[in-house]
Amino acid sequence: MLIIDCPFCGPRDEREFEYCGPYRKSRSDNMDDLSASDFIEYLIVPENPEGVGREFWWHKRGCGEWLLVVRDTKTHQILSTAEADAE
Amino acid sequence: MQKYSLYSLVRNSFTRHRNWSPAWINHDLKKSYDVIIIGGGGHGLATAYYLAKGYGVTNIAVLERGWLGGGNVARNTVTIRSNYLRQESIPFFIKSVEMYEGLSNELNFNLMHSRRSMIDIIQTYPKLREITRKMYTMDIFGSTYKPISVSEIRRRIPTLTGGGKDSRLPIIAGMVHPEGAVNRHDAVAWGYARAASSLGVEIHQNTKVNSLLKNDDGTIRGVSTVKGEIWADRVAVAVSGHTTQLTDTVGLRLPLRSFNLSAFVSEPVKPMIDVVVNCPDLGVYLSQTAKGELVIGGAPDPGQSFRRGTNQLVFERTVGAMLELFPSFKKLKLLRQWGGTVDIAPDASPIISETEIPGLYITAGWWGGYKAIPAGGLTFANLIATNTPHQLTKSFTLDRFKTLDYILEPGTTTRV
């Protein structure tokens, strides 16, 4: 079981969280600059690292914040947890 | 290939079984082949077999990172069925189930195939609507899905004592899928390997592929392995959860995410369940093996993973769900558990496709790929040999993502 160190609530058990997919940056504001194929790639081609990767977790049964968790997909070790800011 | 029969068994008993020939032959790695298949699992071996048998391509190397039967072909719950929802999926899985039923004879290898029906236990009305729709769609294509009453469910599965009127989720309906079956996973890997080897296919175990290689003109050149570079005009990737790890090495980005899917096995007990029981509302399914063990499967781990372990939370939820319906199983000890890495596309349907790199083919996105091994191998072999998709898998190409033309398939164990 993962223990996720929520920056707002402290270390909490995985049960309180919902996994919300791999990290991706916010959608571009200039959609006109983006070709259809680039946009589809943005939508559906995720990060799939064998090793350290970034992903979103939602502290659903806690503070309700979205977190950006850096986690190793081979060991499940969590390297860092931070607030997911809208970049 | 030495034919296995009662006669060969008796004859070899005179020499105390010392003279059986090996099931497959080990070769030295050549510099080039007509086709390289990466991954010696069910799909890779079946593809090699059908290429050699049906298309006359025999100069094939199957490269396996570990040992035969050690990957996902052994990390599943051997459930074979064709109760899917989409019209693209159902004919494909019907074909696969049919092929499995004749496979012991075709491969001359006892797969211990046991057709035993699958019973879906329904506990919510949305699920009832979904499976009713499934029933009508399956009926069009000739796969069977029959509603049965709750009392009939309890008659056929006497150990199912939970899910009564006072429980959290009372059982409201059930469906029988008579084509549901189980068989022996090692035999599938070994049977295909033996048959392919006898047709001239080379199987190389302990040959990990580190990367794919491209020519300057953008076509595929071959692969780089721990034993050196090998060249081929056609390279097929059949590596289950690690597809993107290979395709990333030639800059090909695929819409796949890898997850860990685990299963648990109990101690062997006397025969008590002769069907495959699936409880989609609670997220657990189980069957009893020929040895008497219960094989229990559940949901994937949350979060992408290459760990091949089991997650305590998934374990608790799966076993808890099982005990809601089968309270008497509380006394069972669990003997083994395993996880396997599977990758999944955004629509949960498989990908059998050529790629933007000429000569590179992939079969991936198999969530529940064990049941798809025969038809998956056959259709993938057709694609590699003729460069055109097989009729049964023409919808499952990468092209569908260019227009986001998803084949959303809820017939798997996952929520996408």
Coordinates of C-alpha atoms in Angstrom, one line a residue, chain B residues 79-261:
Chain B
T79 CA -10.4 -17.5 -18.6
I80 CA -11.5 -18.0 -22.2
R81 CA -14.8 -16.4 -23.3
S82 CA -16.4 -14.3 -26.1
N83 CA -18.9 -12.2 -24.1
Y84 CA -17.9 -8.8 -25.3
L85 CA -20.0 -5.8 -26.2
R86 CA -18.8 -4.3 -29.4
Q87 CA -19.5 -5.7 -32.8
E88 CA -15.8 -5.3 -33.7
S89 CA -14.8 -7.5 -30.7
I90 CA -17.3 -10.3 -30.6
P91 CA -16.5 -12.0 -33.9
F92 CA -12.8 -11.9 -33.1
F93 CA -13.3 -13.5 -29.7
I94 CA -15.7 -16.1 -31.1
K95 CA -13.0 -17.1 -33.5
S96 CA -10.5 -17.3 -30.8
V97 CA -12.7 -19.5 -28.5
E98 CA -13.4 -21.8 -31.5
M99 CA -9.7 -22.1 -32.3
Y100 CA -8.9 -22.9 -28.7
E101 CA -11.4 -25.8 -28.7
G102 CA -9.6 -27.5 -31.6
L103 CA -6.1 -26.5 -30.5
S104 CA -5.1 -29.6 -28.5
N105 CA -5.6 -31.7 -31.7
E106 CA -4.0 -29.2 -34.0
L107 CA -0.9 -28.8 -31.8
N108 CA -0.8 -32.5 -30.7
F109 CA -0.4 -31.2 -27.2
N110 CA -2.9 -31.7 -24.4
L111 CA -4.0 -28.2 -23.4
M112 CA -6.4 -29.6 -20.7
H113 CA -9.1 -27.5 -22.3
S114 CA -12.2 -27.5 -20.2
R115 CA -15.3 -25.8 -21.5
R116 CA -17.3 -25.1 -18.4
S117 CA -19.6 -22.1 -18.9
M118 CA -19.1 -18.7 -17.3
I119 CA -21.8 -17.3 -15.0
D120 CA -22.1 -13.5 -14.5
I121 CA -23.6 -12.5 -11.2
I122 CA -25.4 -9.2 -11.5
Q123 CA -26.1 -7.0 -8.5
T124 CA -26.9 -3.6 -9.9
Y125 CA -29.4 -2.3 -12.5
P126 CA -27.0 -0.4 -14.6
K127 CA -24.9 -3.6 -15.0
L128 CA -28.1 -5.5 -15.8
R129 CA -28.8 -3.0 -18.7
E130 CA -25.3 -3.3 -19.9
I131 CA -25.3 -7.1 -20.1
T132 CA -28.8 -7.2 -21.6
R133 CA -27.4 -5.0 -24.4
K134 CA -24.4 -7.4 -24.6
M135 CA -26.8 -10.3 -24.9
Y136 CA -28.6 -8.9 -27.9
T137 CA -25.4 -7.8 -29.6
M138 CA -23.8 -11.2 -29.0
D139 CA -26.8 -12.9 -30.3
I140 CA -26.4 -11.3 -33.7
F141 CA -22.9 -12.8 -34.1
G142 CA -23.7 -16.2 -32.6
S143 CA -22.1 -16.1 -29.2
T144 CA -24.4 -17.3 -26.4
Y145 CA -25.4 -15.3 -23.4
K146 CA -28.6 -16.5 -21.6
P147 CA -30.3 -15.0 -18.6
I148 CA -30.8 -17.3 -15.6
S149 CA -32.8 -16.8 -12.4
V150 CA -31.2 -16.2 -9.0
S151 CA -32.4 -19.6 -7.8
E152 CA -30.8 -21.3 -10.9
I153 CA -27.5 -19.4 -10.1
R154 CA -27.6 -20.8 -6.5
R155 CA -28.4 -24.3 -7.8
R156 CA -25.5 -24.3 -10.1
I157 CA -23.1 -22.6 -7.6
P158 CA -24.0 -24.1 -4.2
T159 CA -21.1 -22.3 -2.4
L160 CA -22.6 -18.9 -3.5
T161 CA -24.4 -18.2 -0.2
G162 CA -23.9 -14.5 0.0
G163 CA -25.7 -11.7 -1.9
G164 CA -29.0 -12.5 -0.3
K165 CA -32.0 -10.0 0.2
D166 CA -30.4 -8.4 3.2
S167 CA -26.9 -7.9 1.8
R168 CA -25.4 -4.7 0.6
L169 CA -25.8 -5.7 -3.0
P170 CA -28.4 -8.5 -3.4
I171 CA -28.0 -10.6 -6.5
I172 CA -30.7 -9.6 -9.0
A173 CA -29.9 -11.6 -12.1
G174 CA -27.4 -13.8 -13.8
M175 CA -26.2 -14.6 -17.3
V176 CA -24.7 -17.9 -18.5
H177 CA -22.1 -17.9 -21.2
P178 CA -21.8 -21.6 -22.2
E179 CA -18.7 -21.0 -24.4
G180 CA -16.7 -20.0 -21.3
A181 CA -13.7 -22.2 -20.7
V182 CA -10.3 -22.6 -19.0
N183 CA -7.2 -24.5 -19.9
R184 CA -3.6 -24.9 -19.0
H185 CA -1.4 -21.9 -19.7
D186 CA 2.0 -23.6 -19.8
A187 CA 0.6 -26.1 -22.4
V188 CA -0.5 -23.2 -24.6
A189 CA 3.0 -21.7 -24.6
W190 CA 4.8 -25.1 -25.0
G191 CA 2.4 -26.4 -27.5
Y192 CA 2.8 -23.4 -29.8
A193 CA 6.6 -23.4 -29.3
R194 CA 6.8 -27.1 -30.1
A195 CA 4.7 -26.8 -33.2
A196 CA 6.4 -23.7 -34.4
S197 CA 9.9 -25.2 -33.8
S198 CA 9.0 -28.2 -35.9
L199 CA 8.1 -25.9 -38.8
G200 CA 11.5 -24.3 -38.6
V201 CA 10.9 -21.3 -36.4
E202 CA 13.9 -20.5 -34.1
I203 CA 13.0 -19.7 -30.5
H204 CA 15.7 -17.8 -28.5
Q205 CA 15.2 -17.6 -24.8
N206 CA 17.2 -15.3 -22.6
T207 CA 17.5 -12.9 -25.5
K208 CA 16.4 -9.5 -24.3
V209 CA 15.8 -6.9 -27.0
N210 CA 17.2 -3.5 -25.8
S211 CA 16.1 -1.4 -28.7
L212 CA 14.7 -1.3 -32.2
L213 CA 16.9 -0.2 -35.1
K214 CA 15.8 2.0 -38.1
N215 CA 17.4 2.4 -41.5
D216 CA 18.3 5.9 -42.8
D217 CA 15.2 5.8 -45.0
G218 CA 13.0 5.3 -42.0
T219 CA 12.2 1.6 -42.5
I220 CA 12.9 -1.0 -39.9
R221 CA 16.4 -2.5 -39.8
G222 CA 16.2 -4.9 -37.0
V223 CA 16.8 -5.1 -33.3
S224 CA 19.6 -4.7 -30.8
T225 CA 19.7 -7.5 -28.3
V226 CA 21.9 -8.5 -25.4
K227 CA 23.5 -10.9 -27.9
G228 CA 24.2 -8.3 -30.6
E229 CA 22.3 -6.8 -33.5
I230 CA 20.0 -8.9 -35.7
W231 CA 18.4 -7.6 -38.9
A232 CA 15.1 -8.3 -40.5
D233 CA 12.8 -6.4 -42.9
R234 CA 9.9 -7.2 -40.7
V235 CA 9.9 -6.8 -36.9
A236 CA 6.8 -7.7 -34.9
V237 CA 6.4 -6.5 -31.3
A238 CA 4.4 -8.8 -29.1
V239 CA 5.7 -7.9 -25.6
S240 CA 2.5 -7.0 -23.7
G241 CA 3.1 -4.3 -21.1
H242 CA 6.5 -3.2 -22.4
T243 CA 5.4 -2.2 -25.9
T244 CA 6.1 1.5 -25.4
Q245 CA 9.5 0.8 -23.9
L246 CA 10.5 -0.7 -27.3
T247 CA 8.7 1.7 -29.7
D248 CA 10.1 4.7 -27.8
T249 CA 13.6 3.7 -29.0
V250 CA 12.6 4.5 -32.6
G251 CA 10.6 7.6 -31.7
L252 CA 7.2 5.9 -32.2
R253 CA 4.8 7.2 -29.6
L254 CA 1.8 5.0 -28.8
P255 CA -1.4 5.6 -26.9
L256 CA -0.7 3.0 -24.3
R257 CA -0.4 2.9 -20.5
S258 CA 1.0 0.0 -18.5
F259 CA -0.7 -1.4 -15.4
N260 CA -0.2 -4.2 -13.0
L261 CA -3.0 -6.8 -13.0

